Structure formats: C-alpha cells, structure tokens
Amino acid sequence: MPGRNVDQLPGQTSDARIRRPRMTPERERELLEAVLGVLREAGYEALSMDLVATRARCSKATLYRQWHSKAEMVAAAMIANRPVDPEAVDTGSLRGDLLTLVEELSATAEKDTALIAAIHHAALTDTDLAATLHTSLAEYEFTHLSALLDRAVERGELERRPGAAEFLPQMLFGAVVTRPLIDGAYADATYLVRFVDLVVLPALRHS
C-alpha cells in the first residue's frame, strides 16, 4: 500500500519524533553516514534497515533502538548532514548570517542536490516519510532560521518578524535544488550570494 513503511516495527507510530541518541555521538554519526551512503546509491524506496546495518556493521536491533522507523532514520541523517547549524550562526548582521548559511550550502550543493531531490520525490508518495520530515527536519530548519531572524529584530535590522519569514527555508533550499534544472549548473557561492542580496534580503526587509 502506498505510504506504508515496511521497515516499521509493529505497534510503532509513523509520526514519532527522532529519538535522543543512546550511543556515542561518534558512533551515531557513523550510522548516519551509512544511511546517507545507502540513500545516495539505492534511493529511499530501496533503502532498508538490512542494507544500512550491513554498511554500518551493526545489527538491525541497534538501528531500531535508535530510530523507530526508516523514515525517522533518514530524517535524522538529513539533519546530521546539514553543513552548518543555523543556531550556531551569529555574525552580528542578518546579511552576514545568511551568507554564512548559503556559502556552506554551496560547498555541498553538488553532492546533496540529487539527495534532496530523491527525498522530495519519495515524500510525495510515502506518507510516513512526508510526516516525519515535516515534524523533524522542516520544524528543525524553521525553528533555527526563525532564531536568526529574531536576532535581526533585536539588533534593529528588521522592524518586526517579516511576513516572508515563513518562506525562508523554501527560498534557500529551493534555490539550491532548482538551479541545476533552470540553469544547468549547481548553486555555487557566487550564485547564492546574489540570490540572498537580490531576492532573500529584499523579501525579508519588505514590510
């Protein structure tokens, strides 16, 4: 049936949030790197706990103790794969913060564009994945990007939280994912800096 996650254990809910780690951060990172490796090679539909366990040299039980389902595991891997944590960015200016974010995004654009596109395609047909991405990855991004804008308001760079704030994740990630389709090139730093200056900042500064 469409949307059913065959890797989910009986009795587990599909919309559970990512669990806190029960292992060292280093080992958790190794597992999530294995998830991304399988995801890039096989795609979301073909990814299974068995494949990840083989790649990571662990048991399926280890994976299920850490994450309730395949969807949760993939969402955790996507968060861990972020090149920079928006919460940790504070250059002292809104433009500086945004440029720091997009410069890091550009550094991994070639590697991650196909990955993000594959996840997007899978989420259109897998309701468990779509729900998990919304309650973990999307909320994670929005929360930390909102903090970035709150600091800009506190500094007086913005009069108030702008109406365009709710579209900030879409603007940033949309620029990365769609540039290969529109321009036939990956979103490099030069492109994304221009995008911030000509599109993102004017939108955020518009009352």
PDB file of N, CA and C in Angstrom, residues 12 17-25 27-29 31-32 49 59-69 72-73 76:
ATOM      1  N   GLN A  12       4.534   0.549  16.362  1.00  0.00           N
ATOM      2  CA  GLN A  12       5.203   1.846  16.433  1.00  0.00           C
ATOM      3  C   GLN A  12       4.455   2.867  15.594  1.00  0.00           C
ATOM      4  N   ARG A  17       8.849  11.376  16.784  1.00  0.00           N
ATOM      5  CA  ARG A  17       9.997  12.238  16.531  1.00  0.00           C
ATOM      6  C   ARG A  17      11.301  11.459  16.684  1.00  0.00           C
ATOM      7  N   ILE A  18      12.345  12.046  16.154  1.00  0.00           N
ATOM      8  CA  ILE A  18      13.655  11.414  16.246  1.00  0.00           C
ATOM      9  C   ILE A  18      14.050  11.278  17.702  1.00  0.00           C
ATOM     10  N   ARG A  19      14.524  10.093  18.070  1.00  0.00           N
ATOM     11  CA  ARG A  19      14.856   9.828  19.462  1.00  0.00           C
ATOM     12  C   ARG A  19      16.242  10.351  19.797  1.00  0.00           C
ATOM     13  N   ARG A  20      16.442  10.598  21.079  1.00  0.00           N
ATOM     14  CA  ARG A  20      17.754  11.026  21.537  1.00  0.00           C
ATOM     15  C   ARG A  20      18.741   9.862  21.420  1.00  0.00           C
ATOM     16  N   PRO A  21      19.976  10.154  21.129  1.00  0.00           N
ATOM     17  CA  PRO A  21      20.946   9.078  20.934  1.00  0.00           C
ATOM     18  C   PRO A  21      21.205   8.284  22.210  1.00  0.00           C
ATOM     19  N   ARG A  22      21.397   6.953  22.051  1.00  0.00           N
ATOM     20  CA  ARG A  22      21.770   6.092  23.169  1.00  0.00           C
ATOM     21  C   ARG A  22      23.162   5.525  22.914  1.00  0.00           C
ATOM     22  N   MET A  23      23.960   6.207  22.160  1.00  0.00           N
ATOM     23  CA  MET A  23      25.310   5.775  21.847  1.00  0.00           C
ATOM     24  C   MET A  23      26.189   7.006  21.766  1.00  0.00           C
ATOM     25  N   THR A  24      27.466   6.809  21.569  1.00  0.00           N
ATOM     26  CA  THR A  24      28.345   7.967  21.478  1.00  0.00           C
ATOM     27  C   THR A  24      28.013   8.773  20.229  1.00  0.00           C
ATOM     28  N   PRO A  25      28.223  10.082  20.263  1.00  0.00           N
ATOM     29  CA  PRO A  25      27.972  10.896  19.072  1.00  0.00           C
ATOM     30  C   PRO A  25      28.775  10.418  17.867  1.00  0.00           C
ATOM     31  N   ARG A  27      29.699   7.304  17.123  1.00  0.00           N
ATOM     32  CA  ARG A  27      29.091   6.111  16.533  1.00  0.00           C
ATOM     33  C   ARG A  27      27.777   6.448  15.851  1.00  0.00           C
ATOM     34  N   GLU A  28      27.002   7.364  16.440  1.00  0.00           N
ATOM     35  CA  GLU A  28      25.758   7.780  15.796  1.00  0.00           C
ATOM     36  C   GLU A  28      26.061   8.405  14.437  1.00  0.00           C
ATOM     37  N   ARG A  29      27.122   9.213  14.379  1.00  0.00           N
ATOM     38  CA  ARG A  29      27.492   9.834  13.112  1.00  0.00           C
ATOM     39  C   ARG A  29      27.885   8.778  12.075  1.00  0.00           C
ATOM     40  N   LEU A  31      26.722   5.747  11.869  1.00  0.00           N
ATOM     41  CA  LEU A  31      25.493   5.124  11.396  1.00  0.00           C
ATOM     42  C   LEU A  31      24.768   6.020  10.390  1.00  0.00           C
ATOM     43  N   LEU A  32      24.704   7.314  10.697  1.00  0.00           N
ATOM     44  CA  LEU A  32      24.002   8.231   9.808  1.00  0.00           C
ATOM     45  C   LEU A  32      24.737   8.418   8.489  1.00  0.00           C
ATOM     46  N   MET A  49      16.614  -1.290   6.500  1.00  0.00           N
ATOM     47  CA  MET A  49      17.412  -1.443   7.705  1.00  0.00           C
ATOM     48  C   MET A  49      18.511  -2.484   7.492  1.00  0.00           C
ATOM     49  N   SER A  59      23.762  -4.399  14.010  1.00  0.00           N
ATOM     50  CA  SER A  59      22.544  -5.192  13.889  1.00  0.00           C
ATOM     51  C   SER A  59      21.355  -4.286  13.591  1.00  0.00           C
ATOM     52  N   LYS A  60      20.310  -4.889  13.033  1.00  0.00           N
ATOM     53  CA  LYS A  60      19.070  -4.131  12.834  1.00  0.00           C
ATOM     54  C   LYS A  60      18.512  -3.670  14.173  1.00  0.00           C
ATOM     55  N   ALA A  61      18.697  -4.485  15.213  1.00  0.00           N
ATOM     56  CA  ALA A  61      18.190  -4.111  16.535  1.00  0.00           C
ATOM     57  C   ALA A  61      18.823  -2.812  17.013  1.00  0.00           C
ATOM     58  N   THR A  62      20.110  -2.627  16.690  1.00  0.00           N
ATOM     59  CA  THR A  62      20.789  -1.391  17.070  1.00  0.00           C
ATOM     60  C   THR A  62      20.119  -0.196  16.405  1.00  0.00           C
ATOM     61  N   LEU A  63      19.778  -0.331  15.144  1.00  0.00           N
ATOM     62  CA  LEU A  63      19.131   0.760  14.413  1.00  0.00           C
ATOM     63  C   LEU A  63      17.743   1.042  14.972  1.00  0.00           C
ATOM     64  N   TYR A  64      16.979  -0.023  15.258  1.00  0.00           N
ATOM     65  CA  TYR A  64      15.629   0.175  15.774  1.00  0.00           C
ATOM     66  C   TYR A  64      15.630   0.737  17.196  1.00  0.00           C
ATOM     67  N   ARG A  65      16.666   0.471  17.964  1.00  0.00           N
ATOM     68  CA  ARG A  65      16.757   1.083  19.291  1.00  0.00           C
ATOM     69  C   ARG A  65      16.997   2.588  19.182  1.00  0.00           C
ATOM     70  N   GLN A  66      17.643   2.986  18.107  1.00  0.00           N
ATOM     71  CA  GLN A  66      17.982   4.385  17.915  1.00  0.00           C
ATOM     72  C   GLN A  66      16.854   5.169  17.236  1.00  0.00           C
ATOM     73  N   TRP A  67      16.205   4.549  16.247  1.00  0.00           N
ATOM     74  CA  TRP A  67      15.147   5.210  15.478  1.00  0.00           C
ATOM     75  C   TRP A  67      13.983   4.250  15.306  1.00  0.00           C
ATOM     76  N   HIS A  68      12.769   4.777  15.384  1.00  0.00           N
ATOM     77  CA  HIS A  68      11.581   3.941  15.297  1.00  0.00           C
ATOM     78  C   HIS A  68      11.374   3.343  13.918  1.00  0.00           C
ATOM     79  N   SER A  69      11.779   4.024  12.877  1.00  0.00           N
ATOM     80  CA  SER A  69      11.444   3.592  11.526  1.00  0.00           C
ATOM     81  C   SER A  69      12.494   4.083  10.537  1.00  0.00           C
ATOM     82  N   GLU A  72      12.260   7.916  10.173  1.00  0.00           N
ATOM     83  CA  GLU A  72      12.937   8.665  11.236  1.00  0.00           C
ATOM     84  C   GLU A  72      14.450   8.646  11.045  1.00  0.00           C
ATOM     85  N   MET A  73      14.977   7.486  10.679  1.00  0.00           N
ATOM     86  CA  MET A  73      16.417   7.341  10.488  1.00  0.00           C
ATOM     87  C   MET A  73      16.915   8.245   9.367  1.00  0.00           C
ATOM     88  N   ALA A  76      16.844  11.896  10.488  1.00  0.00           N
ATOM     89  CA  ALA A  76      17.987  12.162  11.358  1.00  0.00           C
ATOM     90  C   ALA A  76      19.261  12.323  10.551  1.00  0.00           C
TER      91      ALA A  76
END
